[in-house]
PDB file of C-alpha atoms in Angstrom:
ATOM      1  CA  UNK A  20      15.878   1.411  -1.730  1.00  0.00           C
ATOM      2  CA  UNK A  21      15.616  -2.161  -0.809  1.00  0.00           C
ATOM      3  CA  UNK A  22      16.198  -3.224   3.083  1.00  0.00           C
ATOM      4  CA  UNK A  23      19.532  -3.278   2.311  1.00  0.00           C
ATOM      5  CA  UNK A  24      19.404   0.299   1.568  1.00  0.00           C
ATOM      6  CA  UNK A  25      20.761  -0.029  -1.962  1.00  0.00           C
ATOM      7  CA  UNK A  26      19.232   2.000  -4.490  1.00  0.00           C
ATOM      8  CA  UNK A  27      16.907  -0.535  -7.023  1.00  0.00           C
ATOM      9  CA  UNK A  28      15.528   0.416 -10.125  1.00  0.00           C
ATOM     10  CA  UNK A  29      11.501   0.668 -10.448  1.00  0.00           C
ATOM     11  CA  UNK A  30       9.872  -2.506 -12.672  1.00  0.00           C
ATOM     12  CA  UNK A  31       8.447   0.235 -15.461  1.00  0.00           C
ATOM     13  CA  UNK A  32      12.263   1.721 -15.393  1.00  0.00           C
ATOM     14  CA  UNK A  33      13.572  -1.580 -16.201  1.00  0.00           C
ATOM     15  CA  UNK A  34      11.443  -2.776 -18.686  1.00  0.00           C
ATOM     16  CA  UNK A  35      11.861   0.151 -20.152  1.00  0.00           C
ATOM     17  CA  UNK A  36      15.559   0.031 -20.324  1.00  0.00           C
ATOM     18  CA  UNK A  37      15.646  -3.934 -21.089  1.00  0.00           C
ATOM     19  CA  UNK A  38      13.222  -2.320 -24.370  1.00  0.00           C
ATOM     20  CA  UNK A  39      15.185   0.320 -25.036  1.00  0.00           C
ATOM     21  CA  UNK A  40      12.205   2.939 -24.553  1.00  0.00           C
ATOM     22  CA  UNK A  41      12.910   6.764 -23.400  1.00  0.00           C
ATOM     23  CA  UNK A  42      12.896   7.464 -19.756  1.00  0.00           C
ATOM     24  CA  UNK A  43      12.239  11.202 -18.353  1.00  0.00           C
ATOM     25  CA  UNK A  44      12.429  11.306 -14.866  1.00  0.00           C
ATOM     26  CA  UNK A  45      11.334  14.866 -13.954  1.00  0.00           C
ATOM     27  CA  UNK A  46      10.648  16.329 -10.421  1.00  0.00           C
ATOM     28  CA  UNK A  47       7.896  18.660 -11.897  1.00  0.00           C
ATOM     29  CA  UNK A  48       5.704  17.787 -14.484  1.00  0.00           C
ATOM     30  CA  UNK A  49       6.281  21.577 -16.328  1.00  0.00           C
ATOM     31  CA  UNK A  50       9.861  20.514 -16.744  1.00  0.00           C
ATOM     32  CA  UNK A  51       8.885  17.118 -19.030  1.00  0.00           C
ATOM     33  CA  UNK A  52       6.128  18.974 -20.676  1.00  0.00           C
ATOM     34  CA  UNK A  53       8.729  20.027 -24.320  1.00  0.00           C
ATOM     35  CA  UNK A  54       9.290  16.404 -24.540  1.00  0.00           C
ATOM     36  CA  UNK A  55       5.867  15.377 -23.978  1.00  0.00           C
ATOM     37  CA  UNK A  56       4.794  17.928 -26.601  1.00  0.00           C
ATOM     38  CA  UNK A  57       7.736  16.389 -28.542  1.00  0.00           C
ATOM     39  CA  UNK A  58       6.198  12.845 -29.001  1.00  0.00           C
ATOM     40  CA  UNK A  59       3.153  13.942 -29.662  1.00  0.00           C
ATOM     41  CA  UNK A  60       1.314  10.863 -27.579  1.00  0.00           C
ATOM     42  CA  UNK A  61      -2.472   9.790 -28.669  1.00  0.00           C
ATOM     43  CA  UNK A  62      -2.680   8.450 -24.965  1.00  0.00           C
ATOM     44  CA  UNK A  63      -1.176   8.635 -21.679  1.00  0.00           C
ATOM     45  CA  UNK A  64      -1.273   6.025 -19.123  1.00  0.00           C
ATOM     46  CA  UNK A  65      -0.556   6.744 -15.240  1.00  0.00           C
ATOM     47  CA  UNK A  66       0.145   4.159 -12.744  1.00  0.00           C
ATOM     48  CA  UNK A  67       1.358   4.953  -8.946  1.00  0.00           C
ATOM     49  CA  UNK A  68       2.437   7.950 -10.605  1.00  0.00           C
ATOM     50  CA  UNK A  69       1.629  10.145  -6.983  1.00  0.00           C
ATOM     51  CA  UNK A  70       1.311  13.561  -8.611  1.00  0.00           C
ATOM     52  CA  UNK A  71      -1.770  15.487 -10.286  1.00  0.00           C
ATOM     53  CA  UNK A  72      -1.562  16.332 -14.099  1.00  0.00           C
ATOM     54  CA  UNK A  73      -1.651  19.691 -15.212  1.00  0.00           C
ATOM     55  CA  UNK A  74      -4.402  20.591 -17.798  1.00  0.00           C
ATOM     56  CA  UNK A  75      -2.238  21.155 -20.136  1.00  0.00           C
ATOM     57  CA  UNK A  76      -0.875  18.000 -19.752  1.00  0.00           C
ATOM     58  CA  UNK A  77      -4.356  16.314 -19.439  1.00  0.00           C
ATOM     59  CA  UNK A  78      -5.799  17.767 -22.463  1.00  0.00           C
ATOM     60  CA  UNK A  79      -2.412  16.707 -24.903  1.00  0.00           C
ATOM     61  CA  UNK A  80      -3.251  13.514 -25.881  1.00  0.00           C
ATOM     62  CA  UNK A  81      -6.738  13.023 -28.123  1.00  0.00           C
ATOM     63  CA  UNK A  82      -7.380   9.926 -26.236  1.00  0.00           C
ATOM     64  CA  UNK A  83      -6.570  11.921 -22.504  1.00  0.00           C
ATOM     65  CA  UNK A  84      -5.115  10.381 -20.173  1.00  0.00           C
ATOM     66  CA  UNK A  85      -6.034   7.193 -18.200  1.00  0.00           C
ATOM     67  CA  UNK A  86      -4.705   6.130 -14.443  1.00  0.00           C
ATOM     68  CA  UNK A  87      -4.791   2.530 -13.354  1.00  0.00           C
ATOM     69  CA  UNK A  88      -5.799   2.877  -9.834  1.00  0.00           C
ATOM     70  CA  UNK A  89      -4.918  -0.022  -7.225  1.00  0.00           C
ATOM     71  CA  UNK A  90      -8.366   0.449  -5.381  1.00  0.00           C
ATOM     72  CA  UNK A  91     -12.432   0.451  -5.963  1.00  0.00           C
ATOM     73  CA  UNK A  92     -12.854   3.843  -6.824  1.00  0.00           C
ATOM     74  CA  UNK A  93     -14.242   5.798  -5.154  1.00  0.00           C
ATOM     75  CA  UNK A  94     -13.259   3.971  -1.810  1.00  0.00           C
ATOM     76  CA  UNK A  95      -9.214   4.954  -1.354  1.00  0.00           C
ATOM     77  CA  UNK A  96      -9.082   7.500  -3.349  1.00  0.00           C
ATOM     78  CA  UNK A  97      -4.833   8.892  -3.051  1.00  0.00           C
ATOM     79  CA  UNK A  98      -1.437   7.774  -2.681  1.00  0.00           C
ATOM     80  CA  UNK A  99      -1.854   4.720  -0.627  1.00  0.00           C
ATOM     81  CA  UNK A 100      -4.789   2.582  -1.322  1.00  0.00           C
ATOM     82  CA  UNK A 101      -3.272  -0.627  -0.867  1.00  0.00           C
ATOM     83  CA  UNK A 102      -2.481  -0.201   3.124  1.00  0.00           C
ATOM     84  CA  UNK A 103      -5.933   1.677   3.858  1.00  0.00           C
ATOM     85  CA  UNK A 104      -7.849  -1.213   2.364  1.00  0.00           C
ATOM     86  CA  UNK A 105      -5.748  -3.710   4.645  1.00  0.00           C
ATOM     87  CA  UNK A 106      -6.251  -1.665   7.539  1.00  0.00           C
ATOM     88  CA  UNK A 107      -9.645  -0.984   7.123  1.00  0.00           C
ATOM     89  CA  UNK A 108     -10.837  -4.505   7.151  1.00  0.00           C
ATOM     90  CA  UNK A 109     -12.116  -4.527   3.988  1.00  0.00           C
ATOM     91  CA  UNK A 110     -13.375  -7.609   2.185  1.00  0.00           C
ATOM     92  CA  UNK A 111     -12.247  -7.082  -1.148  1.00  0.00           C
ATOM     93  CA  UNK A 112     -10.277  -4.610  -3.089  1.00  0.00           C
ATOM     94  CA  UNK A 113      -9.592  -4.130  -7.099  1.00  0.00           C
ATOM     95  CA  UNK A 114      -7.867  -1.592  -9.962  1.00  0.00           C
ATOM     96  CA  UNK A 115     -10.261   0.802 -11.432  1.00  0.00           C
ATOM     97  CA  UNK A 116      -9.317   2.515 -14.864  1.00  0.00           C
ATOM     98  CA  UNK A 117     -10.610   5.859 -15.070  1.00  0.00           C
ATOM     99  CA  UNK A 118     -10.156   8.758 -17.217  1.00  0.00           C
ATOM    100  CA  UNK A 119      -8.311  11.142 -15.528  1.00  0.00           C
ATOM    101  CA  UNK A 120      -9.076  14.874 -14.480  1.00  0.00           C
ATOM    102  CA  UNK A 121      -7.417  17.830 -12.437  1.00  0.00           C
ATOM    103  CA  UNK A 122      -8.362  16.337  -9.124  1.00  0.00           C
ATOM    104  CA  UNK A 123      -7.266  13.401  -6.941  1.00  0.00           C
ATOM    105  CA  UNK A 124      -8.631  10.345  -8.277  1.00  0.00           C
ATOM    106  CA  UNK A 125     -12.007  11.991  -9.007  1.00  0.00           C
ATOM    107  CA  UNK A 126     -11.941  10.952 -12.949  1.00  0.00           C
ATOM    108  CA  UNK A 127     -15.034   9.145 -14.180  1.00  0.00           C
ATOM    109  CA  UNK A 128     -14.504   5.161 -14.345  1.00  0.00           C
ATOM    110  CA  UNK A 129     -13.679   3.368 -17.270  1.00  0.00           C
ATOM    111  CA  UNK A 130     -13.660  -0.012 -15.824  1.00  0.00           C
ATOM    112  CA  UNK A 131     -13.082  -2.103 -12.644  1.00  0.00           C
ATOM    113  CA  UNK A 132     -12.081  -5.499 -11.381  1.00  0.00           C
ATOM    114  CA  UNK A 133     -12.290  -6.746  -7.982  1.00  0.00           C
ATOM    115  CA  UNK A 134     -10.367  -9.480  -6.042  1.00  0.00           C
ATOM    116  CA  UNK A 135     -11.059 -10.861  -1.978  1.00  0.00           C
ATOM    117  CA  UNK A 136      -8.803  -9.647   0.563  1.00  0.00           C
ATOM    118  CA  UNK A 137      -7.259 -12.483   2.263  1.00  0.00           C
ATOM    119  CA  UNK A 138      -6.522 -12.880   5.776  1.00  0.00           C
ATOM    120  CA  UNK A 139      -2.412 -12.936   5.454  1.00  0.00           C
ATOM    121  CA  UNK A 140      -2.263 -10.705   3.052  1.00  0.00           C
ATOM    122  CA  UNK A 141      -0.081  -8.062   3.213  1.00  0.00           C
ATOM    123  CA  UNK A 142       0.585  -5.333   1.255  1.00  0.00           C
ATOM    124  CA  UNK A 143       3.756  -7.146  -0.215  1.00  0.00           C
ATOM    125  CA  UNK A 144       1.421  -9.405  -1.299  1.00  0.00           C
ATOM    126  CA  UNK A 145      -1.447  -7.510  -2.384  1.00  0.00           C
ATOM    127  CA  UNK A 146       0.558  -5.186  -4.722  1.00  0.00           C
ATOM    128  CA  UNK A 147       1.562  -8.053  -6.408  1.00  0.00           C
ATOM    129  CA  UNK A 148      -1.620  -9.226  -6.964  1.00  0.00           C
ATOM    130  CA  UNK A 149      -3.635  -5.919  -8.283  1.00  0.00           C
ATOM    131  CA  UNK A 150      -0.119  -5.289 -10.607  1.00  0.00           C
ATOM    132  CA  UNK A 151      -1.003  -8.589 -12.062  1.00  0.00           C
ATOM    133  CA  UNK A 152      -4.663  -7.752 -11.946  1.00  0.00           C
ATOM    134  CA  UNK A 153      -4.378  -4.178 -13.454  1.00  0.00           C
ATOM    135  CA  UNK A 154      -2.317  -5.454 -16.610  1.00  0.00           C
ATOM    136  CA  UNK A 155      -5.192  -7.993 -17.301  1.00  0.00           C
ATOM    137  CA  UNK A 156      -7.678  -5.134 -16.967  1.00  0.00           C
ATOM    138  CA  UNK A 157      -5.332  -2.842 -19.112  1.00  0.00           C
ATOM    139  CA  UNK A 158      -4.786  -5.552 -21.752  1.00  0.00           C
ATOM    140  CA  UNK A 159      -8.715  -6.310 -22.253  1.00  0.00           C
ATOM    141  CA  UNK A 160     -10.304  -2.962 -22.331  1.00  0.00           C
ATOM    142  CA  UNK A 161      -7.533  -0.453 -22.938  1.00  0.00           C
ATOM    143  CA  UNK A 162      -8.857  -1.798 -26.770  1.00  0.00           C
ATOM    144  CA  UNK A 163     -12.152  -1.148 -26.226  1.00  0.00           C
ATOM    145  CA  UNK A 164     -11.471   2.400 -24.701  1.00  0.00           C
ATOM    146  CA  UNK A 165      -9.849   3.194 -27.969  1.00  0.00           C
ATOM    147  CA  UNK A 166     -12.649   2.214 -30.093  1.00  0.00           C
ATOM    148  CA  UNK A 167     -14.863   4.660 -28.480  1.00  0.00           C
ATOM    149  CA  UNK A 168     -16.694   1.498 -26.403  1.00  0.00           C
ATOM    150  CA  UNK A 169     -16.156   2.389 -22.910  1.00  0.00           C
ATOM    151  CA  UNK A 170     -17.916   5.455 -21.327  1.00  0.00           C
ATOM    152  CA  UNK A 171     -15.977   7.294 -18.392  1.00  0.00           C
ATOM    153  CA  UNK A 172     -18.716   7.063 -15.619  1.00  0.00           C
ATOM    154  CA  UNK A 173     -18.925   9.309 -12.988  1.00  0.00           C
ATOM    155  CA  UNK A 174     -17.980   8.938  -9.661  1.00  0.00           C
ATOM    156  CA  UNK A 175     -20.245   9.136  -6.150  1.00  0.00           C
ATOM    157  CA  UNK A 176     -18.291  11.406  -4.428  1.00  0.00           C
ATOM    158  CA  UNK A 177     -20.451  11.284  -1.071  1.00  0.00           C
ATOM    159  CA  UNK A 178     -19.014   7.654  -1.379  1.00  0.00           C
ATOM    160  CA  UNK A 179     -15.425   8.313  -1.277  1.00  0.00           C
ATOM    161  CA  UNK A 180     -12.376   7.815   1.031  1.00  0.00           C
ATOM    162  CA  UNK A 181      -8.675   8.645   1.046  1.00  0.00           C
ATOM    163  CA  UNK A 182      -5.852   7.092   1.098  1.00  0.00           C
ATOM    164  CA  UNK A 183      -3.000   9.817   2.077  1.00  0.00           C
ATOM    165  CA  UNK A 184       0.458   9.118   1.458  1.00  0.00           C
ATOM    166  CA  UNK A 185       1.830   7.384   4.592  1.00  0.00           C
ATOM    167  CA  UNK A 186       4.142   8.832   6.984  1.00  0.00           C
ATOM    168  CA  UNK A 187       7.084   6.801   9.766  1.00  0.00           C
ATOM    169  CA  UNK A 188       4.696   7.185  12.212  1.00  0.00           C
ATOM    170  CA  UNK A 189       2.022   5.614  10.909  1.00  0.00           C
ATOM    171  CA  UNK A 190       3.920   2.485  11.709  1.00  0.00           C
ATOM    172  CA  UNK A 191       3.397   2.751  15.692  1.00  0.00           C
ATOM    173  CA  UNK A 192       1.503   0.535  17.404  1.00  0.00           C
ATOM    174  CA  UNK A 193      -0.646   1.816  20.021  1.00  0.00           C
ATOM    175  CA  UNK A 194      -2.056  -0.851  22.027  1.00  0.00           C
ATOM    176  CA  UNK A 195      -5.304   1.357  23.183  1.00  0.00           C
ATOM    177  CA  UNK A 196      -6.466  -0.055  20.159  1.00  0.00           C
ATOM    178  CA  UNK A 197      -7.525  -4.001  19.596  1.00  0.00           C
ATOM    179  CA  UNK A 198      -5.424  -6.608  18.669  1.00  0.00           C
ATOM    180  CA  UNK A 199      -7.738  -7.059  15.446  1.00  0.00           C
ATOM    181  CA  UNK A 200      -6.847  -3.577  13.840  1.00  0.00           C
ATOM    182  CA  UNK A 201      -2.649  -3.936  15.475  1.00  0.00           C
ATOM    183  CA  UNK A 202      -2.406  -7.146  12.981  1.00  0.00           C
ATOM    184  CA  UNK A 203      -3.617  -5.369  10.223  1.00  0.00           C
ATOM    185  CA  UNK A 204      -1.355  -2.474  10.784  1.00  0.00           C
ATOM    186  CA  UNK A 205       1.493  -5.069  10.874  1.00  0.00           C
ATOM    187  CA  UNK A 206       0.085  -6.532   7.178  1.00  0.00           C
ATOM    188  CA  UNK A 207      -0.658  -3.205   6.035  1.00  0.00           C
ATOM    189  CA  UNK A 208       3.101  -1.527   6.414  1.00  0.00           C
ATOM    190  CA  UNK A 209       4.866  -5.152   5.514  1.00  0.00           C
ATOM    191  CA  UNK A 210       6.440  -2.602   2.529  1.00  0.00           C
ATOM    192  CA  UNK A 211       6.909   0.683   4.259  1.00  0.00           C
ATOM    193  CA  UNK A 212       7.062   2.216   6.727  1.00  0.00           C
ATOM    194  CA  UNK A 213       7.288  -1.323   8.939  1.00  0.00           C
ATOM    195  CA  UNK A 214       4.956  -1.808  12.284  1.00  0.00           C
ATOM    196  CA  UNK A 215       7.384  -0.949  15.332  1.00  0.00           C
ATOM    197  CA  UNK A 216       6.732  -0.649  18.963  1.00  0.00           C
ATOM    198  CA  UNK A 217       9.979   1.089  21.339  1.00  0.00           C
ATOM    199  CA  UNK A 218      11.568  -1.094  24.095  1.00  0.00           C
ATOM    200  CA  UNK A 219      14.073   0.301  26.051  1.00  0.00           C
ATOM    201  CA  UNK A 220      14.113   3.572  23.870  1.00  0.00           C
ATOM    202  CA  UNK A 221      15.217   1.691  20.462  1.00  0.00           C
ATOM    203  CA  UNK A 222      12.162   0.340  17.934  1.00  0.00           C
ATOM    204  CA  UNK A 223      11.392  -3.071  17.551  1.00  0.00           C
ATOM    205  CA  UNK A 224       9.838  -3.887  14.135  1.00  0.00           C
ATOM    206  CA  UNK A 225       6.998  -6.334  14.082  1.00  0.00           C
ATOM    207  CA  UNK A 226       7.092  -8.326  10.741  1.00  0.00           C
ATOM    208  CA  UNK A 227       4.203 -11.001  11.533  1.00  0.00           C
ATOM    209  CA  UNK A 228       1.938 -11.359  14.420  1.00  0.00           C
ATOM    210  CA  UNK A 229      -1.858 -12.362  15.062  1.00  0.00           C
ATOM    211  CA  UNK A 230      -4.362 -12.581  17.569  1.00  0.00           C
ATOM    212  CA  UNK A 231      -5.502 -13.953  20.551  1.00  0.00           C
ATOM    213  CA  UNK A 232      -9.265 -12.881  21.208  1.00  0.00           C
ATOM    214  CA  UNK A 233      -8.693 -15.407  24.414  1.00  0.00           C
ATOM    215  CA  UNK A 234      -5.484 -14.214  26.128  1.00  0.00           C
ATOM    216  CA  UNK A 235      -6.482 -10.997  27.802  1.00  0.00           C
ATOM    217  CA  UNK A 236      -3.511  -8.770  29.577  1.00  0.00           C
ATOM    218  CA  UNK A 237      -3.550  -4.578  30.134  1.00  0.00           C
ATOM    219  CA  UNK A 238      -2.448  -2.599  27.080  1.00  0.00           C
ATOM    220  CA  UNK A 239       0.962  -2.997  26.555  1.00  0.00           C
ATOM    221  CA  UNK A 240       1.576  -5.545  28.651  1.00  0.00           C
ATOM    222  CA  UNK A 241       4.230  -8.250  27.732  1.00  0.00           C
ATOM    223  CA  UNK A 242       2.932 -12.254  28.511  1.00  0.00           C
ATOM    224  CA  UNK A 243       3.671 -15.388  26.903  1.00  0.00           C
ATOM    225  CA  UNK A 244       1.258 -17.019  24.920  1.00  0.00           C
ATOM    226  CA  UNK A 245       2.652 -20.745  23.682  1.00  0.00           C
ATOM    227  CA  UNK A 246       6.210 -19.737  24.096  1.00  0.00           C
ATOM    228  CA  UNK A 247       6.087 -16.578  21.932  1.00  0.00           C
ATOM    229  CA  UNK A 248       5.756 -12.995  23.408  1.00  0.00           C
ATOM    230  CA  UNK A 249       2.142 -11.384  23.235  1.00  0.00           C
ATOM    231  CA  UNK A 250       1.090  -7.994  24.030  1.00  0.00           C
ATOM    232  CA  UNK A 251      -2.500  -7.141  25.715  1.00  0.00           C
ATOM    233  CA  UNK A 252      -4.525  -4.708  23.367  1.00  0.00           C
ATOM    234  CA  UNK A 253      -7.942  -2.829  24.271  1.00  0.00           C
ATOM    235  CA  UNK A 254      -9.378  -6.099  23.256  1.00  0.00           C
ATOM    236  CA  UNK A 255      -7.242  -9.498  23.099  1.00  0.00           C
ATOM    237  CA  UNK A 256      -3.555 -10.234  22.969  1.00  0.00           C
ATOM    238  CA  UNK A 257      -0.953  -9.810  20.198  1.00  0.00           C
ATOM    239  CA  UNK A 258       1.022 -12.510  19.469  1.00  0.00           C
ATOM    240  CA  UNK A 259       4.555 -11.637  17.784  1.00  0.00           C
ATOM    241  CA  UNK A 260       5.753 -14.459  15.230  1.00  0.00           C
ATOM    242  CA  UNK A 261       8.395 -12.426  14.054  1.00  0.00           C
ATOM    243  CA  UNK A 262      10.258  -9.838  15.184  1.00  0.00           C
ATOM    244  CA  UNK A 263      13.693  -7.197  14.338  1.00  0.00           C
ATOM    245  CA  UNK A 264      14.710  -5.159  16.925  1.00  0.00           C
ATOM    246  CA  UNK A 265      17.045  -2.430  16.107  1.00  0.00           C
ATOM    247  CA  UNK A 266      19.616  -3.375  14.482  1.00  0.00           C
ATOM    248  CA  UNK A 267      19.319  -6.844  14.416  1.00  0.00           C
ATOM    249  CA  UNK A 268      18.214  -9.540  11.851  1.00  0.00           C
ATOM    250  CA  UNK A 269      14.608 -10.758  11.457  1.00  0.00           C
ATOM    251  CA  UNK A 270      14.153 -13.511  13.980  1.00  0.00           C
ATOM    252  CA  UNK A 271      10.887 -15.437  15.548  1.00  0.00           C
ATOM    253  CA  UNK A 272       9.287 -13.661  18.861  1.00  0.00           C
ATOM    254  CA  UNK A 273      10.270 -17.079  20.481  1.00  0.00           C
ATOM    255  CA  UNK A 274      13.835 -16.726  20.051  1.00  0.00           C
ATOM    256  CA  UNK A 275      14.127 -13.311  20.765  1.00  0.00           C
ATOM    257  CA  UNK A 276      12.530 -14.473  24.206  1.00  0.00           C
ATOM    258  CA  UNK A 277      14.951 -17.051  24.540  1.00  0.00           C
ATOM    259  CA  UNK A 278      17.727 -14.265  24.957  1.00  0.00           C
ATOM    260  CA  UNK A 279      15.489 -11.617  26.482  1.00  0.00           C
ATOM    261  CA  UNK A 280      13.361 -13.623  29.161  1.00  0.00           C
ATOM    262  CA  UNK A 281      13.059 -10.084  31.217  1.00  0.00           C
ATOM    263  CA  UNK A 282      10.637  -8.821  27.780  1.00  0.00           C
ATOM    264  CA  UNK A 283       8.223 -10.788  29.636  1.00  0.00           C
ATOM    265  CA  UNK A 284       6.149  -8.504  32.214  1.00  0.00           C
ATOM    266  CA  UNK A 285       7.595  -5.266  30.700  1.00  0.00           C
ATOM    267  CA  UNK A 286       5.011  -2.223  30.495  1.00  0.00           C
ATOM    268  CA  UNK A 287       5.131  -0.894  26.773  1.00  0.00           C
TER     269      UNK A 287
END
């Protein structure tokens, strides 16, 4: 569902439609396994799929099946790769193609391609990117995978991290922690679950921010940096650019302060 809450079809579901290809939707893999056996595939290919394979399902194919994997394997290994790297500072990210197995991510890599982390990004914006960058990968070695070419190679697994799916509450910002890793949060659940903070018992979503090393105030502690609200961290200030309190449209932090001047000094 989009922010309006209306139901929207997935981009693989459309396509598929707009070609006029099959679609199974199953809640348990046993349950598409007759049609599976049915078409008889010489590959299968898994992206943001978010469940494990069966063996019986792995082992169907003669090619096996491959995932396209929105991370540098093994760092991120699970269901949400693209916030972890945000919020974990990291430099860079990538897709890895890898030939699956029964575990999470653990198959050995096909290939990989890499591409910086920038500092707005968000993860709006970088699962746009690695979709773009996974169906260049796909297209220029998917052919050389099936011409026996490319070796799976296997994983350091005292080199892997995870990714779990995320949960509502991961969105909270708790202002014990620096300003640094609150803005990252705020890019790293642009899609869901949103950053939010409570005021006055309702949430207030944060939709852009960013720091202030120089302002310093106690944690959770409202001030006004250049005519926008900021909140003190553990370390620096957090300015809010944009803002949606509950049940209100997006607006900038400087507005909303406009119409709530008593936001400024409140303990949060």
């Amino acid at each position: 569902a989009g922010r309006g809450k209306q139901l929207t079809l997935c981009a693989v579901k459309t396509a598929a439609l707009q070609l006029g290809r099959p679609i199974i939707q199953p809640d348990k893999m046993r349950e598409a396994m007759d049609q599976l056996r049915t078409w008889q595939p010489d590959l299968i290919l898994v992206a943001a799929f978010g469940k494990l394979l069966r063996a019986e399902v792995l082992t169907l194919p003669p090619f096996g099946c491959l995932n396209i994997h929105a991370s540098l394997l093994p760092r991120h290994r699970g269901a949400a790769p693209i916030p972890a790297a945000i919020l974990s500072g990291d430099s860079e990210t990538g897709v890895t193609l890898m030939k699956m197995d029964e575990g999470l991510d653990t198959g050995g890599i096909l290939a990989a391609d890499s591409i910086p982390i920038t500092p707005t990004d968000t993860a709006s914006t970088l699962t746009a990117r690695l979709a773009d960058l996974g169906a260049q990968l796909l297209r220029r070695r998917l052919p050389d995978y099936l011409d026996g070419k490319l070796t799976p190679i296997p994983q350091n697994d005292s080199r892997a991290t995870y990714a779990p799916q995320l949960k509502k509450e991961d969105g909270l910002l708790r202002f014990t922690e620096s300003a640094e890793s609150l803005e990252r949060r705020v890019r790293a659940m642009s899609e869901w679950p949103g950053a939010f903070f409570d005021y006055n018992g309702s949430p207030v979503k944060v939709l852009r921010a960013h720091v202030r090393p120089d302002r310093v105030a106690a944690p959770g502690r409202v001030i006004r940096v250049e005519g926008q609200p900021a909140i003190g961290t553990a370390e620096g200030s957090l300015v809010l650019a944009e803002i949606q309190p509950a049940g209100k449209k997006p607006m900038p932090g400087a507005s909303y302060l406009n119409g709530n001047p008593a936001f400024i000094g409140a303990q949060l």
